[in-house]
GROMACS .gro file of C-alpha atoms in nm:
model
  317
    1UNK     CA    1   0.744  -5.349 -19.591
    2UNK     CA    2   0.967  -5.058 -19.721
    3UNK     CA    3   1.006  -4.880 -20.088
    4UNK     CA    4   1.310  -4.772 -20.174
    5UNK     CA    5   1.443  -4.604 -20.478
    6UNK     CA    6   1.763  -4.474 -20.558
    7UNK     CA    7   1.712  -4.194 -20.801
    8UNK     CA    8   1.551  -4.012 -20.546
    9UNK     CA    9   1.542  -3.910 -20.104
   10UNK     CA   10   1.405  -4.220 -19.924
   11UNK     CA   11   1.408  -4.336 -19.593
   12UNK     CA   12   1.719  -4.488 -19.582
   13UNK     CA   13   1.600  -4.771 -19.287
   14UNK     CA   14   1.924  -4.978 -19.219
   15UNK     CA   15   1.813  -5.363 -19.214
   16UNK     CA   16   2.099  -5.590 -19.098
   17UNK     CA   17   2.164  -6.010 -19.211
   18UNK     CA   18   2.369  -6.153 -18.964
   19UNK     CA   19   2.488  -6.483 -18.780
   20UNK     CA   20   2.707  -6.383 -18.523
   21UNK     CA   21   3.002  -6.425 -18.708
   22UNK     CA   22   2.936  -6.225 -19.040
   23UNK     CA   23   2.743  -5.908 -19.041
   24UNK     CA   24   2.574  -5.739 -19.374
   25UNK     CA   25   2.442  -5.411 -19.333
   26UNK     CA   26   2.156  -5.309 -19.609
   27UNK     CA   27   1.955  -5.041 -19.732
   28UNK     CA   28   1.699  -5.207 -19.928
   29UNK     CA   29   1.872  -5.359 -20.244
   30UNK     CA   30   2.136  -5.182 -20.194
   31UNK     CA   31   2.415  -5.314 -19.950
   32UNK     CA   32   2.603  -5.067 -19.722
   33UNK     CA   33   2.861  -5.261 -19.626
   34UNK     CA   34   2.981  -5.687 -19.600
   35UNK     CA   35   3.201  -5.737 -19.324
   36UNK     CA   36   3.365  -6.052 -19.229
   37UNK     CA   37   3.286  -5.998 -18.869
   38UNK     CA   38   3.102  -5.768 -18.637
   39UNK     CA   39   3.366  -5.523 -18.533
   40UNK     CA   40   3.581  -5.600 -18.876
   41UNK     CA   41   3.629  -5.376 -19.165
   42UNK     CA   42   3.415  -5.315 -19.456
   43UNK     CA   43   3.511  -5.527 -19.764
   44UNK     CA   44   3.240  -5.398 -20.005
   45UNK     CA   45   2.941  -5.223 -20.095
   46UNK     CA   46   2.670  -5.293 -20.342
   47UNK     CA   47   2.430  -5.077 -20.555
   48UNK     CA   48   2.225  -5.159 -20.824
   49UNK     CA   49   2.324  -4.979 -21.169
   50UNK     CA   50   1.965  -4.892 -21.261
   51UNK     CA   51   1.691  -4.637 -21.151
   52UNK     CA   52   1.451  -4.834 -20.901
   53UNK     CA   53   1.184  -4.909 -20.671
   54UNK     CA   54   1.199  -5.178 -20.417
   55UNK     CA   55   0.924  -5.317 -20.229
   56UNK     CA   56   1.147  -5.481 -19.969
   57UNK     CA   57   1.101  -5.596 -19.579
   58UNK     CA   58   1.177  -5.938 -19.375
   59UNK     CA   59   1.061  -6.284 -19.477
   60UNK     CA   60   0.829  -6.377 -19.237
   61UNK     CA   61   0.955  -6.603 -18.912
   62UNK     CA   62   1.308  -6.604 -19.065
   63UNK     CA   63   1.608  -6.351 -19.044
   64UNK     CA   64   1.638  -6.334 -19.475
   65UNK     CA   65   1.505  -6.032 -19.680
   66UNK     CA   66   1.317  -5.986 -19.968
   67UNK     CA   67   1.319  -5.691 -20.250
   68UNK     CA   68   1.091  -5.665 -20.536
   69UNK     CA   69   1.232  -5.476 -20.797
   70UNK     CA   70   1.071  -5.227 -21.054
   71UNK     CA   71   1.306  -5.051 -21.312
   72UNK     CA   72   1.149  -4.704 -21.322
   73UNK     CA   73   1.369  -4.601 -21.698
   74UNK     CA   74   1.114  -4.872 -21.849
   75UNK     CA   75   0.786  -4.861 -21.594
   76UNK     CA   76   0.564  -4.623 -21.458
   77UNK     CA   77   0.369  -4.861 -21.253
   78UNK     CA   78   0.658  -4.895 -20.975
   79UNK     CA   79   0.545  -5.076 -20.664
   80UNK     CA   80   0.223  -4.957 -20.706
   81UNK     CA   81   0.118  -5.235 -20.992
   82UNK     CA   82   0.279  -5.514 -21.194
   83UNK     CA   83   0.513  -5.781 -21.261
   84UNK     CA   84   0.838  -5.727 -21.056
   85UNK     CA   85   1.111  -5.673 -21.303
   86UNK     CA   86   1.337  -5.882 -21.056
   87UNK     CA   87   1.306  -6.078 -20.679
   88UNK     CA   88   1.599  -6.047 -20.463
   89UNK     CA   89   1.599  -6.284 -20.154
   90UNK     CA   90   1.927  -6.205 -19.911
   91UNK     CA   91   2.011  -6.449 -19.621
   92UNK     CA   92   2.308  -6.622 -19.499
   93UNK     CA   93   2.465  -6.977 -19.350
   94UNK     CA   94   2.374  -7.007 -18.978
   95UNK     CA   95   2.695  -7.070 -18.914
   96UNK     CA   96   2.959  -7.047 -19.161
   97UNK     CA   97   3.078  -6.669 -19.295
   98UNK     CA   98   2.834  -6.720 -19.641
   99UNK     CA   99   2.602  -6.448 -19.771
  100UNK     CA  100   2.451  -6.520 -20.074
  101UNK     CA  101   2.196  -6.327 -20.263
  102UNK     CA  102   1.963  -6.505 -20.533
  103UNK     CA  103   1.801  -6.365 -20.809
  104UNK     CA  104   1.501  -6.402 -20.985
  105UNK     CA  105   1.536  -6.181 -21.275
  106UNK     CA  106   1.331  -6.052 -21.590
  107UNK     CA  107   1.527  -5.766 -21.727
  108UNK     CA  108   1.908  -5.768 -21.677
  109UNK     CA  109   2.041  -5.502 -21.443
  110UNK     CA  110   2.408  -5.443 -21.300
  111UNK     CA  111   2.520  -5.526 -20.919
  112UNK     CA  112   2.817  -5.232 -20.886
  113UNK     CA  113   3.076  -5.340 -20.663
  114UNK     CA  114   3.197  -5.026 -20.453
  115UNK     CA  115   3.516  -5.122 -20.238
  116UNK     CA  116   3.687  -4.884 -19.956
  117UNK     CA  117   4.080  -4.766 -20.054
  118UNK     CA  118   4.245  -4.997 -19.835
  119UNK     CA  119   4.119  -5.309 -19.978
  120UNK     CA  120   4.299  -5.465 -20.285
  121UNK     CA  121   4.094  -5.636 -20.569
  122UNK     CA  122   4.211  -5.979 -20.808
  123UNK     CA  123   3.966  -6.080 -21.057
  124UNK     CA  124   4.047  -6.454 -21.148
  125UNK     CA  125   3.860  -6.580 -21.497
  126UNK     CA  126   3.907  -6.932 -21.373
  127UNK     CA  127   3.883  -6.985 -20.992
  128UNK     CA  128   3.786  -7.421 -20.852
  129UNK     CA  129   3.569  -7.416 -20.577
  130UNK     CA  130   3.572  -7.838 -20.522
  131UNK     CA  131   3.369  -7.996 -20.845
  132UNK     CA  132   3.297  -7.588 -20.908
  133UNK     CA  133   3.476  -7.364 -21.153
  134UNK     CA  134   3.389  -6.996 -21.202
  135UNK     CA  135   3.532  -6.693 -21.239
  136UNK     CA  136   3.545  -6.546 -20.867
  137UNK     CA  137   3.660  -6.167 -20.718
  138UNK     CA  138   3.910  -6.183 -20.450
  139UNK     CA  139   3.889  -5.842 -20.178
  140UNK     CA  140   4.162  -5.834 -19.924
  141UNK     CA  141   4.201  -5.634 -19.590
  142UNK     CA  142   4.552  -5.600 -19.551
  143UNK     CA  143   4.662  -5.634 -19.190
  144UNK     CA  144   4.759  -5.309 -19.021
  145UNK     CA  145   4.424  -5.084 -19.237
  146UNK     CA  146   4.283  -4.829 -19.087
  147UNK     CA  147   3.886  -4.802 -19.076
  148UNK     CA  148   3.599  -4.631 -18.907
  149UNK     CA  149   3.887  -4.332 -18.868
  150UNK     CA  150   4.063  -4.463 -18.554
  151UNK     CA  151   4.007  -4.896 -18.565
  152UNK     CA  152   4.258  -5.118 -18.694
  153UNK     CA  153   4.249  -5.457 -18.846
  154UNK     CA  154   4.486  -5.712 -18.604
  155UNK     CA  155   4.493  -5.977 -18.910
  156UNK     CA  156   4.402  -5.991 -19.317
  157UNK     CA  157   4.054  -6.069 -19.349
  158UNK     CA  158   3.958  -6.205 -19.722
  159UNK     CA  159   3.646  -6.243 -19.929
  160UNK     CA  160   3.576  -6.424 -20.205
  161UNK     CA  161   3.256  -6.322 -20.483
  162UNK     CA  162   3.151  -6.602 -20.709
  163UNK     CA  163   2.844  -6.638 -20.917
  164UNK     CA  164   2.612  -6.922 -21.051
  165UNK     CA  165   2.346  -6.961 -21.296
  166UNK     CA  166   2.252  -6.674 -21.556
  167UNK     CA  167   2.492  -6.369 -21.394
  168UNK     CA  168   2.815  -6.285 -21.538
  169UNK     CA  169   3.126  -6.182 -21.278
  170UNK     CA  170   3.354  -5.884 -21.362
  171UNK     CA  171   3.611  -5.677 -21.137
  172UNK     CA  172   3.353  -5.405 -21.146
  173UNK     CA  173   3.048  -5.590 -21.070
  174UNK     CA  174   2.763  -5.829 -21.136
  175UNK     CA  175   2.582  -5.894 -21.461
  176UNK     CA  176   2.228  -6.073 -21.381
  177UNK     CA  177   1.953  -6.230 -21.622
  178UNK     CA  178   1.728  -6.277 -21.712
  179UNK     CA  179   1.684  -6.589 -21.565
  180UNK     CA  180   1.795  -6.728 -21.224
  181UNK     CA  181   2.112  -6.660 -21.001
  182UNK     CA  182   2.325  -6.679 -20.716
  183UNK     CA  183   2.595  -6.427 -20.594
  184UNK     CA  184   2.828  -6.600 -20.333
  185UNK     CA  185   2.981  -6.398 -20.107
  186UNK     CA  186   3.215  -6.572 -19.833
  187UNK     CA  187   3.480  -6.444 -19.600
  188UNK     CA  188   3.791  -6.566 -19.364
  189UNK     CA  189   4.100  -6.600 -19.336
  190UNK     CA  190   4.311  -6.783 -19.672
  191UNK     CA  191   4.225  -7.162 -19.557
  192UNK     CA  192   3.851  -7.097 -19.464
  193UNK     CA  193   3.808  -6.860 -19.710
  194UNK     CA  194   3.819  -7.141 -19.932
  195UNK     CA  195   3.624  -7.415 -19.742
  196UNK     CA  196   3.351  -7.184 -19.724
  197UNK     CA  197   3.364  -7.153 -20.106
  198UNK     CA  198   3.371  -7.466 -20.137
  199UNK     CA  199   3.062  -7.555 -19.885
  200UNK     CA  200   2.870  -7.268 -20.049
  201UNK     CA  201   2.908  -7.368 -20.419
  202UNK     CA  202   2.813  -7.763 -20.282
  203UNK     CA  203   2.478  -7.617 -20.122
  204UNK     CA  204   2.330  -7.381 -20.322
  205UNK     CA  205   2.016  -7.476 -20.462
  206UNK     CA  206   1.798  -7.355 -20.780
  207UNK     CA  207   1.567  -7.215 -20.492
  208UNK     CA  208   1.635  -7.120 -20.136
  209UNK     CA  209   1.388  -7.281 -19.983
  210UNK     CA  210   1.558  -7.598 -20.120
  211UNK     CA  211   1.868  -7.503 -20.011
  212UNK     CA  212   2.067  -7.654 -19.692
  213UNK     CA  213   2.237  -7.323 -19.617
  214UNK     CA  214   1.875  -7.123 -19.635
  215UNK     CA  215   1.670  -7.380 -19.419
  216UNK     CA  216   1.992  -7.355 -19.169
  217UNK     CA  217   1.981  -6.988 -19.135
  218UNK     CA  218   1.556  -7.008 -19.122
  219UNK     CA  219   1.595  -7.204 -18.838
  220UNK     CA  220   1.816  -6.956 -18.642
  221UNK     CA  221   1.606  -6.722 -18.541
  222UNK     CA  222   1.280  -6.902 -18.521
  223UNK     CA  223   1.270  -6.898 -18.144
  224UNK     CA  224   1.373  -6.540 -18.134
  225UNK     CA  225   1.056  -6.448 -18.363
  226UNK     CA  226   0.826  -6.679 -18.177
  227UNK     CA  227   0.897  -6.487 -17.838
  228UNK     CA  228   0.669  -6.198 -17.943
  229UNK     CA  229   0.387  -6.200 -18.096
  230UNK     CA  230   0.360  -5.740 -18.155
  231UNK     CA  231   0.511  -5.710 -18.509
  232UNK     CA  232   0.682  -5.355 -18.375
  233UNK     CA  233   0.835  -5.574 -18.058
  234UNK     CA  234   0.923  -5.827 -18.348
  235UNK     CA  235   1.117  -5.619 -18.545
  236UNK     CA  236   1.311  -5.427 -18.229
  237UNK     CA  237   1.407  -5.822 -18.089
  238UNK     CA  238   1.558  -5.917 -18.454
  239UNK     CA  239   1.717  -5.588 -18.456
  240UNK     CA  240   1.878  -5.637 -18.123
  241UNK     CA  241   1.928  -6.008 -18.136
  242UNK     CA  242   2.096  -5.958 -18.532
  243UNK     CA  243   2.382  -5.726 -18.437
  244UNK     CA  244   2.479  -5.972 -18.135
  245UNK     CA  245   2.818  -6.146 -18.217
  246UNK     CA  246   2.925  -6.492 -18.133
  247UNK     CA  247   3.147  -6.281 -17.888
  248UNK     CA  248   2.819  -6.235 -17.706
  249UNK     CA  249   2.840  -5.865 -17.722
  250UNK     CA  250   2.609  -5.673 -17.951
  251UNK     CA  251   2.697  -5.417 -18.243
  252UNK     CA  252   2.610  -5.065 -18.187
  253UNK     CA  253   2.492  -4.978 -18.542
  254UNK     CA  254   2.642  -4.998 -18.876
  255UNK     CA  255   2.826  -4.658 -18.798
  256UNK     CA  256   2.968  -4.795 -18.497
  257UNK     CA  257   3.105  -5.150 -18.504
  258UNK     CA  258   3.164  -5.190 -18.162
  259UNK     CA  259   2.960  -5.282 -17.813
  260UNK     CA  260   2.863  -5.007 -17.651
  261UNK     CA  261   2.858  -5.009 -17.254
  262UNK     CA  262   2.563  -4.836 -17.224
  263UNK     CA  263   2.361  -5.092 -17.462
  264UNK     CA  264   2.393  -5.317 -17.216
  265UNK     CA  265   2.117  -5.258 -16.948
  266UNK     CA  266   1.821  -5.206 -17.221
  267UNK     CA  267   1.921  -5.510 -17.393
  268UNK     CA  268   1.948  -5.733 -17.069
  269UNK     CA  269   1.635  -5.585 -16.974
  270UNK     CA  270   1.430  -5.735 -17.355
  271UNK     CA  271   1.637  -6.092 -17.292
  272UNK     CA  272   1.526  -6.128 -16.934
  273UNK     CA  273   1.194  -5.991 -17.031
  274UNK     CA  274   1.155  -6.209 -17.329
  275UNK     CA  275   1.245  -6.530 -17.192
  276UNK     CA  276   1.583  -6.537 -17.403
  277UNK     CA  277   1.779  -6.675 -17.186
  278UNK     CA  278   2.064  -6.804 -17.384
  279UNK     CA  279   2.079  -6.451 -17.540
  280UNK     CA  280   2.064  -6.320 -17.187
  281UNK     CA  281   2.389  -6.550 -17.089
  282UNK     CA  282   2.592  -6.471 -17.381
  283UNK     CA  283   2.557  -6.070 -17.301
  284UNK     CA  284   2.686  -6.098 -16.988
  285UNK     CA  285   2.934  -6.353 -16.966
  286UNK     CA  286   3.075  -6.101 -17.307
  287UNK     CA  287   3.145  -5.826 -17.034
  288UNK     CA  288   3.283  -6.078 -16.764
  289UNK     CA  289   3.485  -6.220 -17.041
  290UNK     CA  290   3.632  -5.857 -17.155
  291UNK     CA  291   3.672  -5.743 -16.733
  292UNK     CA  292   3.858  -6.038 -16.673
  293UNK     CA  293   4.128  -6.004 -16.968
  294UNK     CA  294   4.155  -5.613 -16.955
  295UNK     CA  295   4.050  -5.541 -16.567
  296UNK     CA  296   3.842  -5.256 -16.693
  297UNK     CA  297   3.509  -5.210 -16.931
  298UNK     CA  298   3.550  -4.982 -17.153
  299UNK     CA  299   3.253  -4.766 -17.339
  300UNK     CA  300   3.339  -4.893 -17.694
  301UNK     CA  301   3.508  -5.237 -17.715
  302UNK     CA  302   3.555  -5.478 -17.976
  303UNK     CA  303   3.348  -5.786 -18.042
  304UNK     CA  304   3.642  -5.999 -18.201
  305UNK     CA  305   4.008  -5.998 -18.093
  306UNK     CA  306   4.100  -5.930 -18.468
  307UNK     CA  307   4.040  -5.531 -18.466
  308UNK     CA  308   4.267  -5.304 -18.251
  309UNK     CA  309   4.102  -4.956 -18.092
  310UNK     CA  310   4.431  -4.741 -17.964
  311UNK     CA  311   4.191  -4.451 -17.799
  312UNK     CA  312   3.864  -4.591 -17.672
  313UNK     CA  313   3.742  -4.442 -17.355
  314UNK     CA  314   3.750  -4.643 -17.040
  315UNK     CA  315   3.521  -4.687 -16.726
  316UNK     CA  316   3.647  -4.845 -16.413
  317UNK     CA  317   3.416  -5.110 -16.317
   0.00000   0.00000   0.00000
């Protein structure tokens, strides 16, 4: 368990939700960046529009988050004592690019949508997700942007923000409570863009555990979890195992959206050791897969064919 505030210096411990397609990076509450894929762009950023404390950490056995809020301009009890003023609970399809956060709120706050320059914003009053209809937030990569200083996007990645239950959807942000809520957050290109909505709006449920999308993604990483039984070990294995793409290469961090060469060996090393041999496979055949379309292996290279790198080092293999 962490605490987090953001009126004040905290350890700002990055967390990451992730299922090998789709990659959010968190600090607490607050998100740091939703990307459509491991080694894309950042679409958007999240804060919360209200002095805080979050008691927040990993569900047990599962790879979704929890944060208990406290809203410090009305409480002096903070984590220490109380009622949460709101319960956050982050996770994601197991599959499919869907992130969805649900809410559990007892005194409205704001969720401040915080987008780089190079992605363009449409805020639709009316947008039909199947038998759905809500308002919905449409943020667009543009092929060609620039990102991370010297990546490029290949293609236009979209994402689509859509909200159900008591939350009202602006251009600017998220209105929640009190009451209960979902914020939908999908990604992809036009066409799955929308079947994701779609799937998404079909399968959320008044409470995650009923939900098909949150029993999916609990299921993901229940072998991972169960290969350790040292919470520190536990926590180092998600980490790694989190930030590995479908690609089969693994993210660097969430300043560095690429696989690093020299990643490699350690992680190898906790697969073998671990019995994770699927994991294991994946790694490796990621690297024979990148030798045998470039002839080289370069330090940095990308986890998806969709982002371009123009100056990344290179080391003859």
């Amino acid at each position: 368990m962490m605490v987090y505030r953001n009126a004040t210096s905290y350890d700002n411990t990055v967390s990451f939700i992730g299922n090998g397609r789709m990659i959010v990076c968190c600090e607490g509450p607050a998100i740091k960046s939703v990307c459509g894929g491991y080694s894309s762009p950042c679409i958007l950023s999240l804060s919360i529009d209200r002095p805080y404390e979050s008691e927040s950490g990993r569900i047990d056995g599962i790879g979704a988050y929890y944060h208990e809020l406290y809203f410090t301009d009305q409480s002096v009890d903070g984590v220490s004592g109380g009622i949460p003023d709101a319960r956050i609970t982050d996770y994601m399809d197991s599959e499919r690019r869907v992130f969805i956060r649900h809410c559990e709120v007892r005194e409205t706050f704001f969720i401040k949508f915080i987008s780089p320059n190079y992605v363009r914003k449409n805020h639709y009053a009316s947008y039909s997700f199947g038998e759905t209809r809500t308002g919905a937030t449409l943020f667009t990569v543009p092929a060609g942007s620039r990102y991370y200083e010297s990546l490029f996007s290949a293609s236009e990645t979209r994402m689509l923000v859509f909200v159900l239950g008591d939350a009202s959807l602006t251009e600017s942000g998220i209105t929640v409570g009190p009451g209960s809520a979902d914020a939908v957050f999908v990604c992809g290109s036009g066409e799955e863009c929308i079947e994701n909505a779609c799937y998404a709006a079909k399968n959320v449920a008044a409470r995650p555990a009923d939900s098909k999308i949150y029993k999916g993604f609990s299921e993901r990483y229940a072998a991972i979890l169960s290969a350790t039984d040292d919470d520190c070990a536990k926590a180092a294995l998600f980490s790694l195992a989190v930030r590995q793409a479908e690609s089969g290469g693994i993210m660097a961090s969430d300043q560095l959206p690429l696989a690093d060469i020299c990643a490699f060996p350690p992680a190898l090393e906790v697969f073998d050791r671990l019995g994770l041999n699927e994991n294991a496979d994946r790694l490796i055949g990621y690297y024979v897969s990148l030798y045998s379309r470039t002839d080289r292996i370069s330090t940095y290279s990308s986890l998806e064919d969709k982002t371009v790198i123009p100056d990344a080092s290179c080391l003859k293999a």
